[in-house]
Coordinates of N, CA and C in Angstrom, one line a residue:
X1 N -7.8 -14.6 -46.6 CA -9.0 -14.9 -47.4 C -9.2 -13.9 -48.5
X2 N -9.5 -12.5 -48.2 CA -9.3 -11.4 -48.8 C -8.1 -11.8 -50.4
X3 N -6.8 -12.1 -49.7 CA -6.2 -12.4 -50.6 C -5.9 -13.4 -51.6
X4 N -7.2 -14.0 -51.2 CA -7.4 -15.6 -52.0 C -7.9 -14.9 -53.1
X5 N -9.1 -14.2 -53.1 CA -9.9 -13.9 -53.6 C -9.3 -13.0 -55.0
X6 N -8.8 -12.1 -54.4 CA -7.8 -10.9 -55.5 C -7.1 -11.7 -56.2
X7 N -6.5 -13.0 -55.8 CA -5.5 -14.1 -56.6 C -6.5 -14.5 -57.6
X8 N -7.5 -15.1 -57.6 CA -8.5 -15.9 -58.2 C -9.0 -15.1 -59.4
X9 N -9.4 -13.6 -59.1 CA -10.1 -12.6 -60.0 C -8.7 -12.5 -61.0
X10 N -7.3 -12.5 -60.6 CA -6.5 -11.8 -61.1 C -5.9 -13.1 -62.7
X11 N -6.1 -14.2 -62.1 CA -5.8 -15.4 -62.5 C -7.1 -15.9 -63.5
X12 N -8.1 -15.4 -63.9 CA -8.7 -15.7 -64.4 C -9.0 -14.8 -65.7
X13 N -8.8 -13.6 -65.3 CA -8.9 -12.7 -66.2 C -7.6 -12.5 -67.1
X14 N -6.3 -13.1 -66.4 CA -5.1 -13.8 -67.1 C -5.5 -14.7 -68.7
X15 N -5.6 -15.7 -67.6 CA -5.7 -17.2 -68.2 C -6.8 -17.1 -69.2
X16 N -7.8 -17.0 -69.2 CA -9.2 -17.6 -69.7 C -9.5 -16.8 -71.0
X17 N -9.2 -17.5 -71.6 CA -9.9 -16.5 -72.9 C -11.3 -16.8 -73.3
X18 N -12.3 -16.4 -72.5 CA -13.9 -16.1 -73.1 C -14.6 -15.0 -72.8
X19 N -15.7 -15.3 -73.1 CA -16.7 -14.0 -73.3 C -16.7 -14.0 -71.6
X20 N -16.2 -12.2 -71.5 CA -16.7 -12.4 -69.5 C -17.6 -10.6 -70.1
X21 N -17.6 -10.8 -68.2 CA -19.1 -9.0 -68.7 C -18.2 -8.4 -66.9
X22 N -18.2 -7.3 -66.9 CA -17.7 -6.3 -65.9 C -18.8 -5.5 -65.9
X23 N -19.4 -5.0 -64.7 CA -20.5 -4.7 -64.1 C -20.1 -3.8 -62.8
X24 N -20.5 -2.3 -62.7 CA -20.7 -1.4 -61.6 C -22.0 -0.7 -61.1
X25 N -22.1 -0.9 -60.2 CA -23.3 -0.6 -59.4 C -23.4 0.0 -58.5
X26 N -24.4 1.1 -58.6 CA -24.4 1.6 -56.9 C -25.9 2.1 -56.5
X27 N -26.0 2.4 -55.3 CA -27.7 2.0 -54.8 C -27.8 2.1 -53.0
X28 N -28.9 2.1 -52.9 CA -29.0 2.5 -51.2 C -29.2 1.0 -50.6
X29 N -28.4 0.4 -49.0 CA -28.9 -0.5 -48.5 C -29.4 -0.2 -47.5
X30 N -30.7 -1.0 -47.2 CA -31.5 -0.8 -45.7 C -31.2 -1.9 -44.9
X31 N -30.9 -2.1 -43.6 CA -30.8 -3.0 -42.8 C -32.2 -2.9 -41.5
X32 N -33.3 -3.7 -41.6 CA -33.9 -3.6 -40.1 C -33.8 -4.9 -39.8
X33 N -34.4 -4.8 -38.0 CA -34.5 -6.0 -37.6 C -34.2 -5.5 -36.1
X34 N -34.1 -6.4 -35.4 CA -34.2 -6.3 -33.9 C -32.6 -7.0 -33.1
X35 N -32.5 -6.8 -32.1 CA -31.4 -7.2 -31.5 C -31.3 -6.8 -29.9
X36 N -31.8 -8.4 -29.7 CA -32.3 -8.8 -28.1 C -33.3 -7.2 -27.2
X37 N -34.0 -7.8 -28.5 CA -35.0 -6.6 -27.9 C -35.3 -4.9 -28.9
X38 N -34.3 -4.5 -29.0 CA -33.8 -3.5 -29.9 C -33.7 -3.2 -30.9
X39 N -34.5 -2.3 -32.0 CA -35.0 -2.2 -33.2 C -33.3 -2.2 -33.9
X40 N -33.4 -2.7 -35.2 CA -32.1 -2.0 -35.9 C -32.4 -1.1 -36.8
X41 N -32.3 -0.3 -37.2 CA -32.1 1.0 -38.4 C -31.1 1.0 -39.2
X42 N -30.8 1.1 -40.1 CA -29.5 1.4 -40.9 C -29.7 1.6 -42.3
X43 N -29.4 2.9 -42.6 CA -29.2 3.1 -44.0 C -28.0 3.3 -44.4
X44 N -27.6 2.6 -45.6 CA -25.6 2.8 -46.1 C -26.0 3.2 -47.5
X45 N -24.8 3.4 -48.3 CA -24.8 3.7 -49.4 C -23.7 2.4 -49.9
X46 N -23.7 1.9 -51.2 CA -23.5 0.5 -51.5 C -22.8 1.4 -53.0
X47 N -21.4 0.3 -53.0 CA -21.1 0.0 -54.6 C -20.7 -0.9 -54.9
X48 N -20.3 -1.5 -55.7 CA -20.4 -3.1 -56.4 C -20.0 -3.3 -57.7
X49 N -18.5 -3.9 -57.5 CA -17.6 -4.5 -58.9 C -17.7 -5.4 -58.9
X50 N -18.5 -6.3 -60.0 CA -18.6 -7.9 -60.6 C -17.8 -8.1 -61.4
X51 N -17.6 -9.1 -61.8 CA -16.7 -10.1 -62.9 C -16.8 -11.2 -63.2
X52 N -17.8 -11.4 -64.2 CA -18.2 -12.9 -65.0 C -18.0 -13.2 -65.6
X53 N -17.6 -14.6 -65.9 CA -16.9 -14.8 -66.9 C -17.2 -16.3 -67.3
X54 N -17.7 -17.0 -68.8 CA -17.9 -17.9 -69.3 C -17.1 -18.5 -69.5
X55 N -16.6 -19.7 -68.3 CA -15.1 -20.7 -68.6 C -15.7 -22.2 -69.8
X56 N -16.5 -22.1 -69.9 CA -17.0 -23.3 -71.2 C -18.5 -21.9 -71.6
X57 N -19.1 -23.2 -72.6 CA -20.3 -22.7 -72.8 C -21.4 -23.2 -72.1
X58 N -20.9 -23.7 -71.0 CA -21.8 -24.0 -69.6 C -21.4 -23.7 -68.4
X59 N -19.7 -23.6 -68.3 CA -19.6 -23.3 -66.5 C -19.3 -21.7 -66.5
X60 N -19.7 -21.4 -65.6 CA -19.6 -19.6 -65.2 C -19.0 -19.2 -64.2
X61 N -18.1 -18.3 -63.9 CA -17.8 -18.2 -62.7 C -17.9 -16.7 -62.5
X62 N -18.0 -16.0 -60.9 CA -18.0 -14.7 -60.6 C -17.5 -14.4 -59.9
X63 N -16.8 -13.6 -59.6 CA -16.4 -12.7 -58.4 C -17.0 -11.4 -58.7
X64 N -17.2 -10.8 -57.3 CA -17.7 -9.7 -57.0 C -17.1 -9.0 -55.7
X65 N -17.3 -7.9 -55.2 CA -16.7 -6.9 -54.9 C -18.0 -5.4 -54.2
X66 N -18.3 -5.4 -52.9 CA -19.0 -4.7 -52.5 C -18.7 -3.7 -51.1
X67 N -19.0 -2.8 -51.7 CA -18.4 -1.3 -50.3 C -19.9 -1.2 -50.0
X68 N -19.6 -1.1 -48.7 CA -21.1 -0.5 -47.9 C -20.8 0.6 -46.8
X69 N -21.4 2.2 -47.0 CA -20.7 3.4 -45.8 C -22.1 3.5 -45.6
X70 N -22.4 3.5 -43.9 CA -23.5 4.9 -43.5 C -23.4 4.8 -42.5
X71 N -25.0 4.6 -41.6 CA -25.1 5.0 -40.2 C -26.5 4.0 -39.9
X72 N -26.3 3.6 -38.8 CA -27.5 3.2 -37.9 C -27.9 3.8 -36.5
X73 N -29.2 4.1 -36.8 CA -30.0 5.0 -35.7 C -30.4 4.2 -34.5
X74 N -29.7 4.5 -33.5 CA -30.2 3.9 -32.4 C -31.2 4.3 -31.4
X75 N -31.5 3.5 -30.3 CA -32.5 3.8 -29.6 C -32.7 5.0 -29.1
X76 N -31.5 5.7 -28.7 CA -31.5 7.1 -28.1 C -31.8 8.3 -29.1
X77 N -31.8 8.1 -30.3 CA -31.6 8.6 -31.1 C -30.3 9.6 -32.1
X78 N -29.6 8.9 -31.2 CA -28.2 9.2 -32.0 C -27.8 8.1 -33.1
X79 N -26.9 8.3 -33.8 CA -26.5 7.7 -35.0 C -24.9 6.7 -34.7
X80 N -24.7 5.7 -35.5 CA -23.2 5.3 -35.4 C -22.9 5.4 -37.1
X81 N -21.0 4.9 -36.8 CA -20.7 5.5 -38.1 C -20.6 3.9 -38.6
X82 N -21.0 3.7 -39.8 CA -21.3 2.0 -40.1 C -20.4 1.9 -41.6
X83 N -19.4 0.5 -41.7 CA -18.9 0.4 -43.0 C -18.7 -1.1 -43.1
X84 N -18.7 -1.5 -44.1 CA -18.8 -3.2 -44.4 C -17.7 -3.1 -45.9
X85 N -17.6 -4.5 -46.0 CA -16.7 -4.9 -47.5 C -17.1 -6.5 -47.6
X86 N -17.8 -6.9 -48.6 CA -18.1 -8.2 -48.8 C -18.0 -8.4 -50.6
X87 N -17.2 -9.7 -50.1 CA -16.3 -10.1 -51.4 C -17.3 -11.6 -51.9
X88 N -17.2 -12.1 -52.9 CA -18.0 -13.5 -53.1 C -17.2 -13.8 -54.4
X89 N -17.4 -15.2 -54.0 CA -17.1 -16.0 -55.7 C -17.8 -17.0 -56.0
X90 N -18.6 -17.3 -56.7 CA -19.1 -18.3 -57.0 C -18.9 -19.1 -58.5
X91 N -19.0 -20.3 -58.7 CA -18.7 -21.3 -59.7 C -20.3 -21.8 -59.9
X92 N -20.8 -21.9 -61.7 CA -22.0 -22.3 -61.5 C -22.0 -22.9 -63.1
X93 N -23.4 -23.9 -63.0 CA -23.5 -25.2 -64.6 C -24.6 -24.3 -64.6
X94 N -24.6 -23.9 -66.4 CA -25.8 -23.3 -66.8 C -26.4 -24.2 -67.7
X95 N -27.7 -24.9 -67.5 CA -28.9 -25.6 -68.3 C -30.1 -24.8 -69.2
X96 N -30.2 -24.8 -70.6 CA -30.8 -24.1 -71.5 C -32.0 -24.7 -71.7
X97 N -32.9 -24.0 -71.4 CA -34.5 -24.4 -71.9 C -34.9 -24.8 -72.7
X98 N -34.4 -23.9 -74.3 CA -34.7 -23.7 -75.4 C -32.9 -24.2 -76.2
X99 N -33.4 -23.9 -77.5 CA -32.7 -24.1 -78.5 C -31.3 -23.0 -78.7
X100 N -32.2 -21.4 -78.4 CA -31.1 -20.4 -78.2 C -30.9 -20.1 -77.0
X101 N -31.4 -20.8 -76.0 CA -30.7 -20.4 -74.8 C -31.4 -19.5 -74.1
X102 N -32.4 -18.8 -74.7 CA -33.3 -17.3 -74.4 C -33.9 -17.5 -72.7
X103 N -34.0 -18.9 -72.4 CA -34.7 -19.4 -71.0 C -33.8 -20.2 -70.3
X104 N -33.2 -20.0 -69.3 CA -32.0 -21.0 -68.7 C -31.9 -20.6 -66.9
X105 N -31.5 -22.1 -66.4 CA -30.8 -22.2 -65.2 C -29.8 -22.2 -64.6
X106 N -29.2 -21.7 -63.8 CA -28.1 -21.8 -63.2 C -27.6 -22.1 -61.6
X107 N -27.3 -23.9 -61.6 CA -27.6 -23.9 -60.2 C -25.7 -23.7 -59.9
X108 N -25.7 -23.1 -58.3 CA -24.0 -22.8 -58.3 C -23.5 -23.1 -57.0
X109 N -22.4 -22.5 -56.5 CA -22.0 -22.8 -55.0 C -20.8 -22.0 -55.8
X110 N -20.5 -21.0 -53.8 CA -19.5 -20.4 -53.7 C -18.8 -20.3 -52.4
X111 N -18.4 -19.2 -52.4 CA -18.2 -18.6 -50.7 C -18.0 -17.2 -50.7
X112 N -18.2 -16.6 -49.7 CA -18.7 -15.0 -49.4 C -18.1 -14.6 -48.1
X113 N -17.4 -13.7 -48.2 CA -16.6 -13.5 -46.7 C -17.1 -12.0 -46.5
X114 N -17.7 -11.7 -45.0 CA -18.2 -10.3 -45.3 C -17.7 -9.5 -43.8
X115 N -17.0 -8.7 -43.8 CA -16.6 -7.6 -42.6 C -16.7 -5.8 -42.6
X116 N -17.4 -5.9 -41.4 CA -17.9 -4.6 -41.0 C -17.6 -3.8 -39.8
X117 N -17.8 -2.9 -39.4 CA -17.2 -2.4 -38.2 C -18.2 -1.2 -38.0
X118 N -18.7 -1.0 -36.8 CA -20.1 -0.1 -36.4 C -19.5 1.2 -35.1
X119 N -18.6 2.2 -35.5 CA -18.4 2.8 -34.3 C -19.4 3.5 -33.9
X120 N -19.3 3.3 -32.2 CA -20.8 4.2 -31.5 C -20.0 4.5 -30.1
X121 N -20.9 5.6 -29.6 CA -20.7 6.1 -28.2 C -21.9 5.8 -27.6
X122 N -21.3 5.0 -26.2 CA -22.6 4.5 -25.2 C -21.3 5.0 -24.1
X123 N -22.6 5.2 -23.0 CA -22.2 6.4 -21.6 C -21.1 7.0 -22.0
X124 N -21.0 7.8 -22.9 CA -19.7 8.6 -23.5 C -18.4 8.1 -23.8
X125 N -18.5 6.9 -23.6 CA -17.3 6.1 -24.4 C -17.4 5.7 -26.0
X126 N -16.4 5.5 -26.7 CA -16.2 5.7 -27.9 C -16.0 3.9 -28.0
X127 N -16.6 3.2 -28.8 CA -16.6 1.7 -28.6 C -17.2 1.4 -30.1
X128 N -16.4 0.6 -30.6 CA -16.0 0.0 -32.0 C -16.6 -1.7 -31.8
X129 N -17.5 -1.8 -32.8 CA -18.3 -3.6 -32.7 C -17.8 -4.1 -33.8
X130 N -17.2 -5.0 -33.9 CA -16.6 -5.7 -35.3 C -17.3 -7.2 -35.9
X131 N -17.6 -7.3 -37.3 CA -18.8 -8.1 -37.7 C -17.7 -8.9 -38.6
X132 N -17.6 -10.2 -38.4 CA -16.7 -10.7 -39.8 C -17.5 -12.5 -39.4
X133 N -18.0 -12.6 -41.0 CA -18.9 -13.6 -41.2 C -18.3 -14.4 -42.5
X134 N -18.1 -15.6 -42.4 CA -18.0 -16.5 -43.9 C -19.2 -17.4 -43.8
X135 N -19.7 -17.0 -45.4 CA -20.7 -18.3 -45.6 C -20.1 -18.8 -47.0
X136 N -20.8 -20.2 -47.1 CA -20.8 -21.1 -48.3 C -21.9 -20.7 -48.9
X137 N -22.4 -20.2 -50.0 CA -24.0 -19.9 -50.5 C -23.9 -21.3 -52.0
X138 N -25.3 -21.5 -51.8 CA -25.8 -22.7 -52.5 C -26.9 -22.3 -53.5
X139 N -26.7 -22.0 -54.6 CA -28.4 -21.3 -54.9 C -28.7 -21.6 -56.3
X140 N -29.7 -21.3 -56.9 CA -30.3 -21.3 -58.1 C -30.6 -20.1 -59.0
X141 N -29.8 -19.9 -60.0 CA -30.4 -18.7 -60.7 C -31.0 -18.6 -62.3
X142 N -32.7 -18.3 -62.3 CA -33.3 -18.2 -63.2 C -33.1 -17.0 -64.3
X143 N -32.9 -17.1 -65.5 CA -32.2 -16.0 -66.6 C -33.7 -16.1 -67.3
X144 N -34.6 -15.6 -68.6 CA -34.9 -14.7 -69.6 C -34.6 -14.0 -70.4
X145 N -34.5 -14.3 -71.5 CA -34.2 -13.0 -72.5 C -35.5 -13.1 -73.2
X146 N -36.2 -11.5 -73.9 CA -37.0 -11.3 -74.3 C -37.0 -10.2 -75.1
X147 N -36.5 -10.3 -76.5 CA -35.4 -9.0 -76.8 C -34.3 -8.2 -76.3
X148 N -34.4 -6.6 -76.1 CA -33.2 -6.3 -75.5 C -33.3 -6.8 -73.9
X149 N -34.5 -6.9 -73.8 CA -34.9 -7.5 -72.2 C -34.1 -8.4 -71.3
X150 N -33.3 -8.6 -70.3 CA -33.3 -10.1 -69.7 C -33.7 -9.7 -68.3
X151 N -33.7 -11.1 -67.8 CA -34.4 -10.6 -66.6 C -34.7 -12.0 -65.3
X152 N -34.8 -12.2 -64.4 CA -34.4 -13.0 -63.6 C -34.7 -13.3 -62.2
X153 N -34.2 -14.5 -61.5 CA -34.4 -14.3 -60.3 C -33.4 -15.5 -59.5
X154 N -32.5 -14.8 -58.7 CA -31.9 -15.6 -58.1 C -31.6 -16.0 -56.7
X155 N -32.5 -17.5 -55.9 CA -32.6 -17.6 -54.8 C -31.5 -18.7 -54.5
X156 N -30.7 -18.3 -53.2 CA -29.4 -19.1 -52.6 C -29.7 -19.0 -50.7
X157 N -29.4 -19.8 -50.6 CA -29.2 -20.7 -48.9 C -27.7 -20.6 -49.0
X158 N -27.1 -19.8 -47.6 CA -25.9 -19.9 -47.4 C -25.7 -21.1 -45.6
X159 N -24.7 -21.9 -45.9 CA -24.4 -22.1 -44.4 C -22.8 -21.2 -44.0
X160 N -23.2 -20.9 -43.1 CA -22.3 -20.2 -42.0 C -20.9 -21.3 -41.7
X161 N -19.4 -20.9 -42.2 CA -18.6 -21.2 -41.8 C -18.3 -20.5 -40.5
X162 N -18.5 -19.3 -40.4 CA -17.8 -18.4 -39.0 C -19.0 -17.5 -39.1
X163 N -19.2 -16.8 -38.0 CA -20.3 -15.4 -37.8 C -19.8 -14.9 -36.4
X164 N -19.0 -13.7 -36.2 CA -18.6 -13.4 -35.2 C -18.7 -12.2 -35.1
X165 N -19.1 -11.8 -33.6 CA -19.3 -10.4 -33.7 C -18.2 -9.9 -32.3
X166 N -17.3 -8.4 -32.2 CA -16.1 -9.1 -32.1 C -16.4 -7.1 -31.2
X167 N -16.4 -6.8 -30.0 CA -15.7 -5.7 -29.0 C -14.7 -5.7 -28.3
X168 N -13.2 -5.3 -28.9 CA -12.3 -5.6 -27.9 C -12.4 -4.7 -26.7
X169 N -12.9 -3.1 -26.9 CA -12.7 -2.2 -25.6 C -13.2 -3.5 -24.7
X170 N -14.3 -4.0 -24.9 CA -15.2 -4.6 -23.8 C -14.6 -6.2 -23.6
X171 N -13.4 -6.6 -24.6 CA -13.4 -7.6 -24.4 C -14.1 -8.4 -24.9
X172 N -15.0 -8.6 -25.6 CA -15.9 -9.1 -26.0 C -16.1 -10.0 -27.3
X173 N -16.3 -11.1 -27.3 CA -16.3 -12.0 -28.5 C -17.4 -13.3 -28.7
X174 N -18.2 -12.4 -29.4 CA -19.4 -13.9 -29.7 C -19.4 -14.6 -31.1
X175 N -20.0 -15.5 -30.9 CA -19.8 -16.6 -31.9 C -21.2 -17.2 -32.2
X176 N -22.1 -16.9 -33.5 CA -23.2 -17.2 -33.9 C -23.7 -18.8 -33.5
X177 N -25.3 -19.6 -33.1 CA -25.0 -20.8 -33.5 C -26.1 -21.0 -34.4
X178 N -26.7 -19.6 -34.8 CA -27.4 -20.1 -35.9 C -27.2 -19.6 -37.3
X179 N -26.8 -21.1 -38.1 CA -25.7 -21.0 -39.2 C -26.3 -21.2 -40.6
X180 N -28.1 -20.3 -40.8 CA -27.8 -20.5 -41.9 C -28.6 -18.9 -42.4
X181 N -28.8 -18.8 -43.6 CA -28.8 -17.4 -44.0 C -29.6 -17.5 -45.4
X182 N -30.4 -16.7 -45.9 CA -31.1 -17.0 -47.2 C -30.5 -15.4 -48.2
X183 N -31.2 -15.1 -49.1 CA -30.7 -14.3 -50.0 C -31.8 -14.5 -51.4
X184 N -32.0 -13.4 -52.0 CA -33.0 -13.3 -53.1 C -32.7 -12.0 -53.6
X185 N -32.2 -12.1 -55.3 CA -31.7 -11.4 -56.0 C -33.0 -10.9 -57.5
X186 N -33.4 -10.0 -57.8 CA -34.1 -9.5 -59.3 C -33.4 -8.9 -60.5
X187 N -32.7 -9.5 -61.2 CA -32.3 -8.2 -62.0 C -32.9 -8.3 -63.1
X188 N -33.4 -7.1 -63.4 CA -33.7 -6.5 -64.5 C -32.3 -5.8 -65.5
X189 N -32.3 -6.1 -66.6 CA -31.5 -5.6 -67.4 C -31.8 -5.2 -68.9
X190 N -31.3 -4.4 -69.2 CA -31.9 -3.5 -70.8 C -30.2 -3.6 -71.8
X191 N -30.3 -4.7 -72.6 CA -28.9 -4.5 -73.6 C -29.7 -3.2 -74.7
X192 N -28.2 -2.7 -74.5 CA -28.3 -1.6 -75.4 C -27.5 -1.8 -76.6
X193 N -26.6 -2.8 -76.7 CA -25.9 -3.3 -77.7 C -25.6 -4.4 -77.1
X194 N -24.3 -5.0 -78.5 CA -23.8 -6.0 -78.2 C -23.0 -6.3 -77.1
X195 N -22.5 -5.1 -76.7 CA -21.5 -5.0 -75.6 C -21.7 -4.3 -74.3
X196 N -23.0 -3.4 -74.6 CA -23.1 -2.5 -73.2 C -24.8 -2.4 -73.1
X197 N -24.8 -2.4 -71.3 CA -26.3 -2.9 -70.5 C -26.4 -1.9 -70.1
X198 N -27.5 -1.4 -69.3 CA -27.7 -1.0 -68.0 C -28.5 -2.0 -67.2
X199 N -28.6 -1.6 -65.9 CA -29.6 -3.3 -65.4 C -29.9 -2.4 -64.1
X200 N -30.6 -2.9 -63.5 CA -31.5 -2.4 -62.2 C -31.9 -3.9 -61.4
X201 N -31.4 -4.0 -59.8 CA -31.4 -5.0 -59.2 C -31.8 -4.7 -58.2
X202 N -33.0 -5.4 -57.2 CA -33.4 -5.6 -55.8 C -32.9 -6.9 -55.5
X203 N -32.3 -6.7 -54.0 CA -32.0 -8.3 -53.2 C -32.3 -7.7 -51.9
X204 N -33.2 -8.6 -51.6 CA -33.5 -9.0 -49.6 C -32.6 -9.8 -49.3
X205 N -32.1 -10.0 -47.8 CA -31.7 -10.8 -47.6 C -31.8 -11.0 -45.7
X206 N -32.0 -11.9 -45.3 CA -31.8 -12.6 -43.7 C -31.0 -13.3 -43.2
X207 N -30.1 -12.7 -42.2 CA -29.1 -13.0 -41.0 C -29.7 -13.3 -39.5
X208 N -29.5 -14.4 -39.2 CA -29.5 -14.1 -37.4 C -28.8 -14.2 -36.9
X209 N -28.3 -14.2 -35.4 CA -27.1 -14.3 -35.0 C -27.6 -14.4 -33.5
X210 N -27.5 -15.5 -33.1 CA -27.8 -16.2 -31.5 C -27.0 -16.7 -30.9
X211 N -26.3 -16.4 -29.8 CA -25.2 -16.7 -28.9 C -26.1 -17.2 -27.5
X212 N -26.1 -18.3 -27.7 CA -26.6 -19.0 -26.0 C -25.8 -19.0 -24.8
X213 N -24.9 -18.9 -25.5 CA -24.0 -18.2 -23.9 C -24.5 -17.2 -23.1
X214 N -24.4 -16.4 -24.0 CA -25.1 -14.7 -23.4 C -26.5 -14.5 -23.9
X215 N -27.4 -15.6 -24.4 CA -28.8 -15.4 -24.6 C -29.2 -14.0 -24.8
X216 N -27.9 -13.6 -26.1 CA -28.6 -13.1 -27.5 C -29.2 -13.6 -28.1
X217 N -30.2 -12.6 -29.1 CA -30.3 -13.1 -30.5 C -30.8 -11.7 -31.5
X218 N -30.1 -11.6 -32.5 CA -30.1 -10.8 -33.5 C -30.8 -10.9 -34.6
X219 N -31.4 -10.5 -35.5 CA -32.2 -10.6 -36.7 C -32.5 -9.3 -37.7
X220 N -31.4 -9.6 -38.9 CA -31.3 -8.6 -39.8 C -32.1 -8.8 -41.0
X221 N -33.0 -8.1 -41.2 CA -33.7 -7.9 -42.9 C -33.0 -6.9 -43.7
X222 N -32.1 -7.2 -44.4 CA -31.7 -6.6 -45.4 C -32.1 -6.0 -46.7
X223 N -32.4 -5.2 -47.2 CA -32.5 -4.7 -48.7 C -31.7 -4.2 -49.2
X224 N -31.7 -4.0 -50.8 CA -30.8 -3.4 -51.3 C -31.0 -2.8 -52.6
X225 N -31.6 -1.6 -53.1 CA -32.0 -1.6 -54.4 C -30.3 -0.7 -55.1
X226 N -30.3 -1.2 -56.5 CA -28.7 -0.9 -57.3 C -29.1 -0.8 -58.5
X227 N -28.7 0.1 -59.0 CA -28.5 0.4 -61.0 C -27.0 0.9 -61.2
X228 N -26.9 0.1 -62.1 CA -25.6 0.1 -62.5 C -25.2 -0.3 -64.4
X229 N -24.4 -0.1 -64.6 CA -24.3 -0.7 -66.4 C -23.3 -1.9 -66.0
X230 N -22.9 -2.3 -67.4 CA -22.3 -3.3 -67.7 C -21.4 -3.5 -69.2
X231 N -20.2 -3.7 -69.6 CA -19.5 -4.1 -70.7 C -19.2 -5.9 -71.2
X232 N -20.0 -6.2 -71.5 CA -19.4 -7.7 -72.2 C -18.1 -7.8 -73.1
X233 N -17.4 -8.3 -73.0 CA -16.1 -8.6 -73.4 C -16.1 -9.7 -75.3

């Protein structure tokens, strides 16, 4: 899947001759929430390579590219060593308000494949938990321009292709059955020219993850604040 994705980014930036924008970001992410009982903690440090690109003067497409390193604080008060990699692409029709376009919609659909791995030590064993989740995300995203201003908001519903959370020391393999996931993006952005941004972005986002076999249930509140610039092409 990984390798779908690198084919897709690689093949478009080939082929397609229009205006696209390349975008780097980086920013703290918080993870809380509970799990069967058990607070979660997590702070990581996030970076983030986008790639958009205008295949007409209405359809859009993106791929993106995100590293996540840190730690989550557990009950004992010791720490694990926490790292993720989540890739996305999404295809989307953009609808203009106005005459120049200054106010517009963008409703889209993609897919997002996201894998993580959390090492920790419980009764002095060294035990590795592995996270690998595909969703479909469905969403809407609202644009603004207002001089060098733009500025936005973008809310998407994902359904759950796969959500697995995976301990081989222990043998262990669960399988989510609650399959859906929300997500809410802000970005603020400041053009400094015709070709170069800076922008500043908050996104929350909600996971659960309930196995009735083993009557779990997990629940992640995500944030994520990122500044980063941008080059238009």
């Amino acid at each position: 899947m990984r390798f779908f994705f690198m084919l897709l980014a690689l093949v478009l930036s080939v082929t397609v001759r229009a205006e696209s924008d390349l975008s780097i970001h980086s920013g703290f992410f918080n993870a809380e929430g509970e799990d069967s009982g058990f607070s979660l903690d997590g702070d990581l440090d996030t970076l983030e390579l986008r790639y958009r690109l205008s295949l007409t003067d209405k359809v859009v497409a993106e791929v993106s590219y995100s590293d996540r390193q840190g730690e989550f604080t557990l009950t004992t008060g010791g720490t694990t060593e926490y790292e993720a990699t989540e890739i996305e692409a999404l295809v989307g029709y953009t609808f203009c308000m106005d005459g120049d376009c200054d106010s517009s919609f963008t409703p889209y659909i993609g897919y997002r494949t996201f894998e993580a791995k959390n090492a920790l030590t419980a009764f002095g064993v060294a035990i590795n938990v592995d996270q690998e989740r595909d969703i479909v995300p469905v969403g809407l995203a609202y644009e603004k321009k207002s001089g060098a201003l733009e500025y936005g908001i973008d809310v998407s519903f994902g359904r759950k292709v796969s959500d697995d959370q995976i301990i081989p020391r222990l043998g262990v393999n669960q399988s989510s059955d609650d399959n859906w996931t929300y997500q809410v993006k802000v970005p603020v952005r400041y053009v400094v020219d015709e070709h170069f941004y800076v922008e500043f972005r908050y996104e929350i986002e909600e996971v659960r993850f309930s196995d009735s076999m083993d009557a779990r249930f997990a629940r992640e509140e995500n944030s994520q604040f990122s500044f980063g610039a941008g080059y238009r092409f």
